[in-house]
mmCIF file of C-alpha atoms in Angstrom:
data_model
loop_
_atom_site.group_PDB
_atom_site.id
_atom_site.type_symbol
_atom_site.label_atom_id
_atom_site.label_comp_id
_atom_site.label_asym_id
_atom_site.label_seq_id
_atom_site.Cartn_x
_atom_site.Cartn_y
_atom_site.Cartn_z
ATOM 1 C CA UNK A 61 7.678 -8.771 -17.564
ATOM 2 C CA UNK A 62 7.089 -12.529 -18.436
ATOM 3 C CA UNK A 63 3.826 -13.916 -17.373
ATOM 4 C CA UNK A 64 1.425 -10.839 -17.641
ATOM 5 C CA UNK A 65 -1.015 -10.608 -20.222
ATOM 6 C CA UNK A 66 -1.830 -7.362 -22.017
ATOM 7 C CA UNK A 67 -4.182 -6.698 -24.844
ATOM 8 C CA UNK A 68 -2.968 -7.402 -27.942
ATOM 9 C CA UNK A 69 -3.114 -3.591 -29.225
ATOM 10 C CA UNK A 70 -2.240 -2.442 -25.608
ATOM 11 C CA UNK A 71 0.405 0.947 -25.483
ATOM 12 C CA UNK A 72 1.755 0.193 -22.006
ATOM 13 C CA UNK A 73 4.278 -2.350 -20.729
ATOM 14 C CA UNK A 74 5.527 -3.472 -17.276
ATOM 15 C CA UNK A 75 8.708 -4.231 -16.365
ATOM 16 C CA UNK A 76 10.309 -5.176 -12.917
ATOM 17 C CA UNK A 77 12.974 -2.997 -11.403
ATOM 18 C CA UNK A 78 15.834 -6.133 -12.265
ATOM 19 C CA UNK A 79 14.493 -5.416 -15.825
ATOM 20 C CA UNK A 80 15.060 -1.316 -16.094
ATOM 21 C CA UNK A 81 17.192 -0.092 -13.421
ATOM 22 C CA UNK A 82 16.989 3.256 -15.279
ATOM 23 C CA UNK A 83 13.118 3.304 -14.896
ATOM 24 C CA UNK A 84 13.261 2.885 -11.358
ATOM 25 C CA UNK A 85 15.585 5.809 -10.819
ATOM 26 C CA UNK A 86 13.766 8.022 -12.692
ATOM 27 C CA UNK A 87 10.364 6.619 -10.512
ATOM 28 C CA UNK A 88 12.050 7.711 -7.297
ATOM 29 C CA UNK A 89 10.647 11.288 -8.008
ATOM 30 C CA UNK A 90 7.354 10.468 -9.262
ATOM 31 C CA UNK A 91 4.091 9.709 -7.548
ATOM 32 C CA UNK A 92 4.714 12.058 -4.051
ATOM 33 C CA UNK A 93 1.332 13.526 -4.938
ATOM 34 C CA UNK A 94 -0.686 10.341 -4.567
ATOM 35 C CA UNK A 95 -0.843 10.183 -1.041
ATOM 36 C CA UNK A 96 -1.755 12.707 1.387
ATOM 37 C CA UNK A 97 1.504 14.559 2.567
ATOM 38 C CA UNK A 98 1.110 12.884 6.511
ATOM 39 C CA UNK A 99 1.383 9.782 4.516
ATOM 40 C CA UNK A 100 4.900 10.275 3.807
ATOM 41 C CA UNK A 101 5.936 10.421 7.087
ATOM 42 C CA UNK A 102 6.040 7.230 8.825
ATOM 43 C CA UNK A 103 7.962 6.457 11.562
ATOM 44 C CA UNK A 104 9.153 2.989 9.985
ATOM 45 C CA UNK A 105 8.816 3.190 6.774
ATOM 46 C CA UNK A 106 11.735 4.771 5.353
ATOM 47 C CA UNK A 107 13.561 1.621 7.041
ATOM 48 C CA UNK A 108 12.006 -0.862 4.359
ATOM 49 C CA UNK A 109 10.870 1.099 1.526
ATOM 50 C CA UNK A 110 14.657 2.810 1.456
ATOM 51 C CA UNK A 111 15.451 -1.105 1.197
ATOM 52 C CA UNK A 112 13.503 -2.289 -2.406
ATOM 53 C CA UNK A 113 16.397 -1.394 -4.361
ATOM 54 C CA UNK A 114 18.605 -2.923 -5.530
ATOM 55 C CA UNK A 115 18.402 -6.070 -3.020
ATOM 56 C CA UNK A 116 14.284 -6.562 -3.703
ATOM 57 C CA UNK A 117 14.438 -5.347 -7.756
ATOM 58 C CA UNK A 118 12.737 -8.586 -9.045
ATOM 59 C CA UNK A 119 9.454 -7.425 -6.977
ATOM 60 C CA UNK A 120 9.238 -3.725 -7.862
ATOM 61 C CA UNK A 121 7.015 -3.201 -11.169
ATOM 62 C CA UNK A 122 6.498 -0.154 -13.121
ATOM 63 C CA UNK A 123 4.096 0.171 -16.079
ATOM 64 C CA UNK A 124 5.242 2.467 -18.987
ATOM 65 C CA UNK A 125 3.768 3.883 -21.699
ATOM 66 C CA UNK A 126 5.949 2.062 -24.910
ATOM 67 C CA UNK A 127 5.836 5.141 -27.091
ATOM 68 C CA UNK A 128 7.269 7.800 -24.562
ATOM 69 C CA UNK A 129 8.350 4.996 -21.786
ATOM 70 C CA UNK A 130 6.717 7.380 -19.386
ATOM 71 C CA UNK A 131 6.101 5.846 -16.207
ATOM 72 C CA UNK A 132 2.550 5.862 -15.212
ATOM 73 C CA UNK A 133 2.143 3.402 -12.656
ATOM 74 C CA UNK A 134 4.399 1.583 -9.714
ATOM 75 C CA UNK A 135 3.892 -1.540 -7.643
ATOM 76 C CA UNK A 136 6.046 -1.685 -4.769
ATOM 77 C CA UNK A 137 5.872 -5.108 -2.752
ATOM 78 C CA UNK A 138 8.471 -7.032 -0.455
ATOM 79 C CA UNK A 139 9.069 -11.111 0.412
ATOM 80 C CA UNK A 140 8.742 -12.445 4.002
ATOM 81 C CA UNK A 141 9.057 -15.084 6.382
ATOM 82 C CA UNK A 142 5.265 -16.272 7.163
ATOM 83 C CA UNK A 143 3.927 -19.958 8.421
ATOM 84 C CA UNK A 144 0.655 -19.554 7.017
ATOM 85 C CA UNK A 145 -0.929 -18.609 10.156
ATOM 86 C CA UNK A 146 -2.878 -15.861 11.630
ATOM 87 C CA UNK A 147 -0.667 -15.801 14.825
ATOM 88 C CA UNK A 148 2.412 -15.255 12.569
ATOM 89 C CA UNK A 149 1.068 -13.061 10.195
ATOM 90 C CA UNK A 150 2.587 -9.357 11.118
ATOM 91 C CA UNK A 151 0.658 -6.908 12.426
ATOM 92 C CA UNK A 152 0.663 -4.401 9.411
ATOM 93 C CA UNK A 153 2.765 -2.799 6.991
ATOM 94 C CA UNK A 154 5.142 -1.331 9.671
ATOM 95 C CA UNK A 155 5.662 -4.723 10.775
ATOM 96 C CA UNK A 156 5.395 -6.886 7.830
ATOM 97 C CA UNK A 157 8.183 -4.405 6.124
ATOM 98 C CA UNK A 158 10.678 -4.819 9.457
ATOM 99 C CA UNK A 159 10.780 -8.564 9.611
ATOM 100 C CA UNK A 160 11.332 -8.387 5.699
ATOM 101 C CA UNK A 161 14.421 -6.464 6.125
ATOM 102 C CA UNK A 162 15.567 -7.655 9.682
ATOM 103 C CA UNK A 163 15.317 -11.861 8.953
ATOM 104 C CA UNK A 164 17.511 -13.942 7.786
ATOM 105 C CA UNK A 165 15.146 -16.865 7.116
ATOM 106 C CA UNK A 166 14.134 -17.379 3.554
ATOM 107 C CA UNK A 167 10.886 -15.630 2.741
ATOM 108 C CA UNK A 168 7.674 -17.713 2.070
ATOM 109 C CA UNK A 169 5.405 -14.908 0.503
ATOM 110 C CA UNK A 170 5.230 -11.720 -1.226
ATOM 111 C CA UNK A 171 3.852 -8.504 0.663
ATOM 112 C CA UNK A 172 1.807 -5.392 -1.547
ATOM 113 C CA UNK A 173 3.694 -2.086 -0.398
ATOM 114 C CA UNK A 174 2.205 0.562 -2.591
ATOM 115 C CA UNK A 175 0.018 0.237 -5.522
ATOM 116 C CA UNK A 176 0.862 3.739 -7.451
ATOM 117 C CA UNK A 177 -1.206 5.206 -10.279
ATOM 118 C CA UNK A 178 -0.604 8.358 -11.691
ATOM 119 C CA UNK A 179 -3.298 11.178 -11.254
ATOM 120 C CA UNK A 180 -4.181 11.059 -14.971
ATOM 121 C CA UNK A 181 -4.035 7.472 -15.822
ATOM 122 C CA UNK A 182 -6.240 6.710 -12.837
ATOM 123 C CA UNK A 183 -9.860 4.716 -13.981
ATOM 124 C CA UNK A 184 -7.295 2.930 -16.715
ATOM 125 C CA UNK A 185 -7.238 -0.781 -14.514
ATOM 126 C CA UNK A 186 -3.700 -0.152 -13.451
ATOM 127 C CA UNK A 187 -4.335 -0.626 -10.108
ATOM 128 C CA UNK A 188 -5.577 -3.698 -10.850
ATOM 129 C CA UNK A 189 -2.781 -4.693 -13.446
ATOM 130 C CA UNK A 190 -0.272 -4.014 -11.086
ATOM 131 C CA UNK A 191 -2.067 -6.576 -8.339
ATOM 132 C CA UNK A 192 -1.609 -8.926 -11.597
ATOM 133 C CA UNK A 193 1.459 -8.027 -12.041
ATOM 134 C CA UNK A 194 2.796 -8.910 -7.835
ATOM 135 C CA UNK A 195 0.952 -11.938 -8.468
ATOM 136 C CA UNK A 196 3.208 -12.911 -11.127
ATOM 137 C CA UNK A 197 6.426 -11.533 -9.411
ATOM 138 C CA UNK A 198 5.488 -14.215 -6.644
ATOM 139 C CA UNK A 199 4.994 -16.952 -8.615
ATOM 140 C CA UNK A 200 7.775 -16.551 -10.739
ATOM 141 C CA UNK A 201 10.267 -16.367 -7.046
ATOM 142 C CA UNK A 202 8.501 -19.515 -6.036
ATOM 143 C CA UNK A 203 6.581 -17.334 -3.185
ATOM 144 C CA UNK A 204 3.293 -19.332 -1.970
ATOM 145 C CA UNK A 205 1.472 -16.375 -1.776
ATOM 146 C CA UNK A 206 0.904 -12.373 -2.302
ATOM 147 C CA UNK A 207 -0.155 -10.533 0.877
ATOM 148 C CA UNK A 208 -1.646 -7.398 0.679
ATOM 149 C CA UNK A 209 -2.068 -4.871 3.711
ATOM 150 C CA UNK A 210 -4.879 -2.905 2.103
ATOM 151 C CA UNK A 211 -5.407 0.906 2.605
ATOM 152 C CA UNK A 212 -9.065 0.977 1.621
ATOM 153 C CA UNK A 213 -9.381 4.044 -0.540
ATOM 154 C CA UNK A 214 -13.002 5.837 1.201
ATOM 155 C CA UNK A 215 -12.257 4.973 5.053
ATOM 156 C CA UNK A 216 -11.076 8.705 5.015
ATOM 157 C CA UNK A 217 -15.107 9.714 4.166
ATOM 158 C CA UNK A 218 -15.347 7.682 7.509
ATOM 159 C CA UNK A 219 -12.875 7.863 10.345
ATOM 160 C CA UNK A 220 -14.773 7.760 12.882
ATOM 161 C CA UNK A 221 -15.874 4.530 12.164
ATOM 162 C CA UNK A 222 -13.585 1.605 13.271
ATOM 163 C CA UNK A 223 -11.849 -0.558 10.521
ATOM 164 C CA UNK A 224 -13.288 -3.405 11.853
ATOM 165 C CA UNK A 225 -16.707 -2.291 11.393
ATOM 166 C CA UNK A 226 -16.224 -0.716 8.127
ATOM 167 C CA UNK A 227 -14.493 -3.872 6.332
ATOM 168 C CA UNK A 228 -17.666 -5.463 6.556
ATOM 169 C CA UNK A 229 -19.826 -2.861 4.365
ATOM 170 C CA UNK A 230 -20.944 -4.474 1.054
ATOM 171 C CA UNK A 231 -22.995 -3.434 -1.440
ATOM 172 C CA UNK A 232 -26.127 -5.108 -2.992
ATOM 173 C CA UNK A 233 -23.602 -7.248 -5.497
ATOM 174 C CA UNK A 234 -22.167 -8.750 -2.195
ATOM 175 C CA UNK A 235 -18.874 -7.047 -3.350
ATOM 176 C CA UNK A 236 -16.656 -5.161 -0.694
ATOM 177 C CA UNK A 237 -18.476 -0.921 -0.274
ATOM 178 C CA UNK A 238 -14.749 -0.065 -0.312
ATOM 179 C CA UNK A 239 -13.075 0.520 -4.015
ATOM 180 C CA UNK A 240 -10.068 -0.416 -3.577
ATOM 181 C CA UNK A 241 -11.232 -3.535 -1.885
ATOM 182 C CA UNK A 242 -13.840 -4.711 -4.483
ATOM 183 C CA UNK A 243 -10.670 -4.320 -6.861
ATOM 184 C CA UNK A 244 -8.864 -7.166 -4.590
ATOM 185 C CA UNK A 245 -12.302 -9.049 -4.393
ATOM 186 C CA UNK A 246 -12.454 -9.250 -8.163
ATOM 187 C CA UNK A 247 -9.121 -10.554 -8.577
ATOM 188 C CA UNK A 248 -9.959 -13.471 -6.034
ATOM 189 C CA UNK A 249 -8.289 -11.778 -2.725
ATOM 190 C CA UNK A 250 -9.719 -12.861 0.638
ATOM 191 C CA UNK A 251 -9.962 -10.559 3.684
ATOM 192 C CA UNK A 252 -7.995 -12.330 6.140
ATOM 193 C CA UNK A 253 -8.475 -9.789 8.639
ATOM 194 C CA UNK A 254 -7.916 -5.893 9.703
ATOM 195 C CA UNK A 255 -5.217 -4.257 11.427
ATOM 196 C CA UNK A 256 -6.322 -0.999 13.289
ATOM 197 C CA UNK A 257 -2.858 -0.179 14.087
ATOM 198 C CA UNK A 258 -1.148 -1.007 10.828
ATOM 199 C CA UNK A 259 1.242 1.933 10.232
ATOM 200 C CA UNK A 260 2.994 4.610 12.758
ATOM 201 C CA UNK A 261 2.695 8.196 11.919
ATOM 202 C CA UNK A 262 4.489 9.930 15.584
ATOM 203 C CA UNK A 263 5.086 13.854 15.408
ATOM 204 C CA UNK A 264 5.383 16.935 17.384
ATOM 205 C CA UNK A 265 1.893 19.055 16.287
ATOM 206 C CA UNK A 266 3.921 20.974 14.652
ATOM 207 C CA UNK A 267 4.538 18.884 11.857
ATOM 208 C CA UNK A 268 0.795 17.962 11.902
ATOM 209 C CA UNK A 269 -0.432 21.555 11.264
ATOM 210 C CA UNK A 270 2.050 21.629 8.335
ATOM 211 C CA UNK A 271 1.085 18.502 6.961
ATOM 212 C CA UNK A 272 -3.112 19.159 7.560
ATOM 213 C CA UNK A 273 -2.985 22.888 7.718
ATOM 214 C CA UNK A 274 -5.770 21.884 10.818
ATOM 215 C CA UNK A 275 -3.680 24.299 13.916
ATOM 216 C CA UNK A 276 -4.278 21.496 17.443
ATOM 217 C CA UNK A 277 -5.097 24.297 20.413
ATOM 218 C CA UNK A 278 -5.545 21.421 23.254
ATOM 219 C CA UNK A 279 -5.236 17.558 24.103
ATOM 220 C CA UNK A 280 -8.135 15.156 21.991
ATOM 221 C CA UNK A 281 -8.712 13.424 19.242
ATOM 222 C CA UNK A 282 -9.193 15.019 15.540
ATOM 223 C CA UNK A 283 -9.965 14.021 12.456
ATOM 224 C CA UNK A 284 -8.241 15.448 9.412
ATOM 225 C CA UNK A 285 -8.360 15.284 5.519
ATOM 226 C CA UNK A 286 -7.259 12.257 4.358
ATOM 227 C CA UNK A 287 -6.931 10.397 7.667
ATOM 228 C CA UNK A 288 -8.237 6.466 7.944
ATOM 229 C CA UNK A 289 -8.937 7.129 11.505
ATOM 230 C CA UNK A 290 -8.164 10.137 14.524
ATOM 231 C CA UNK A 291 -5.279 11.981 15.163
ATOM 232 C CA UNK A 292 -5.030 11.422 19.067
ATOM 233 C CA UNK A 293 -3.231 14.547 20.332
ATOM 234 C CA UNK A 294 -1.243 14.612 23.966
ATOM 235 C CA UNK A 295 1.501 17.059 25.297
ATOM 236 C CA UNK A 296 2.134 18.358 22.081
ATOM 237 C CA UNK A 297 2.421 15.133 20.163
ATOM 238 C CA UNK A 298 -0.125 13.730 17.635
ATOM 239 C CA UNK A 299 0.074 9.672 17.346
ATOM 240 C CA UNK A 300 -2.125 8.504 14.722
ATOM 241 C CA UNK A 301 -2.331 4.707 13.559
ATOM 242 C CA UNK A 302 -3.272 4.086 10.263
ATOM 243 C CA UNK A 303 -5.610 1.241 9.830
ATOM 244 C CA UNK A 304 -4.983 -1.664 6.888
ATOM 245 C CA UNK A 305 -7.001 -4.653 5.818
ATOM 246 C CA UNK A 306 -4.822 -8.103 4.990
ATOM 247 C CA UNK A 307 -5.973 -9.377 1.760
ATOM 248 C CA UNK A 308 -4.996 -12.968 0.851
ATOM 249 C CA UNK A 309 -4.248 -13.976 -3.004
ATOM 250 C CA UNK A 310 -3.434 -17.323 -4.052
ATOM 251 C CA UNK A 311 -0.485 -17.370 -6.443
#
């Protein structure tokens, strides 16, 4: 992929999607255990993430190993239509990913879908390379800007504890409390705000037990492993809203 830098003696290299149509079939069955099995369950998302290929190659990045061309990391990311301002940003993924695939007006920015490291290469800086790497794909489609709807990697340690609140946790460095955040920070991304109801996971309990292996005996709200914020349970059906944080980086 033109435009990213790697060390001189690195063994990995990225390619988009457009670039290795082959690689991107073969990542179709790869990184499921990354996220917590509720996670792949959204209401929406199979709408636009069934949609990045082949229409949305150019912005679809996977970084390979050049020896064995084993794929150890994927960025998955998706233009838009967006003004600029906070009343016409989207309210989360979910919604960000439907006007992507629903408009017909050109697209003005770039959105983050998934940043996807593989269990073992994970502490490596791919997660940040592959931030780089969106960047780039931006740039180079004339895109003003890469949005990114942040799932801040230790809000499960606290879901009791509104996003709102929690975005604003630092640490003595001034840098974000949050991992995944501080990697943004680093790079230059701005919190432009949070989304507390950023992505729709809507299932009979069922499903939930299943997925959480936590059985739901009555109407309430639960917390489970893995989950940003409560399960809210009601005549049989568990509704739980993932929360994101919109991170702003210049292109």
């Amino acid at each position: 992929m033109n435009g990213i830098e790697l060390p001189t003696s690195s063994l990995i290299e990225v390619y988009t999607a457009e670039e290795r149509p082959d690689l991107w079939e073969r990542s179709r069955s790869l990184f499921v255990d990354v996220w917590p099995e509720y996670n792949l369950h959204g209401n929406e998302t199979s709408t636009y993430f069934g949609a990045l290929f082949p229409k949305y190659a150019p912005f679809q990045l996977l970084v390979v190993e050049k020896s064995s061309e084993q794929i150890i990391a994927r960025g998955r990311s998706i233009p838009f239509r967006w003004d600029g301002t906070q009343a016409d940003l989207p309210r989360g993924i979910d919604a960000v990913g439907l006007r992507a695939v629903t408009d017909d007006v050109e697209p003005t920015a770039l959105s983050a879908l998934a940043a996807e490291v593989a269990m073992d290469h994970r502490g490596e800086g791919l997660s940040r390379l592959l931030i780089q790497s969106m960047i780039v794909a931006a740039r180079s489609s004339g895109l003003g800007v890469l949005m990114a709807p942040v799932r801040p990697s230790w809000k499960d340690r606290y879901p009791l504890i509104p996003i709102e609140r929690y975005v604003h946790w630092t640490r003595e460095d001034g840098l974000p409390f949050d991992p995944w955040l501080r990697v943004h920070a680093r790079l230059g991304g701005a919190i432009v705000r949070t989304e507390p109801k950023s992505l729709l996971i809507e299932a009979p309990i069922s499903e939930w037990t299943r997925w959480t292996a936590i059985l739901f005996p009555a109407d309430g709200d639960y917390v489970f492993s893995g989950g940003l914020s409560p399960l809210v349970v009601h005549d049989g059906i568990g509704t739980y809203w993932e929360p994101n944080v919109w991170v702003r980086h210049e292109v």
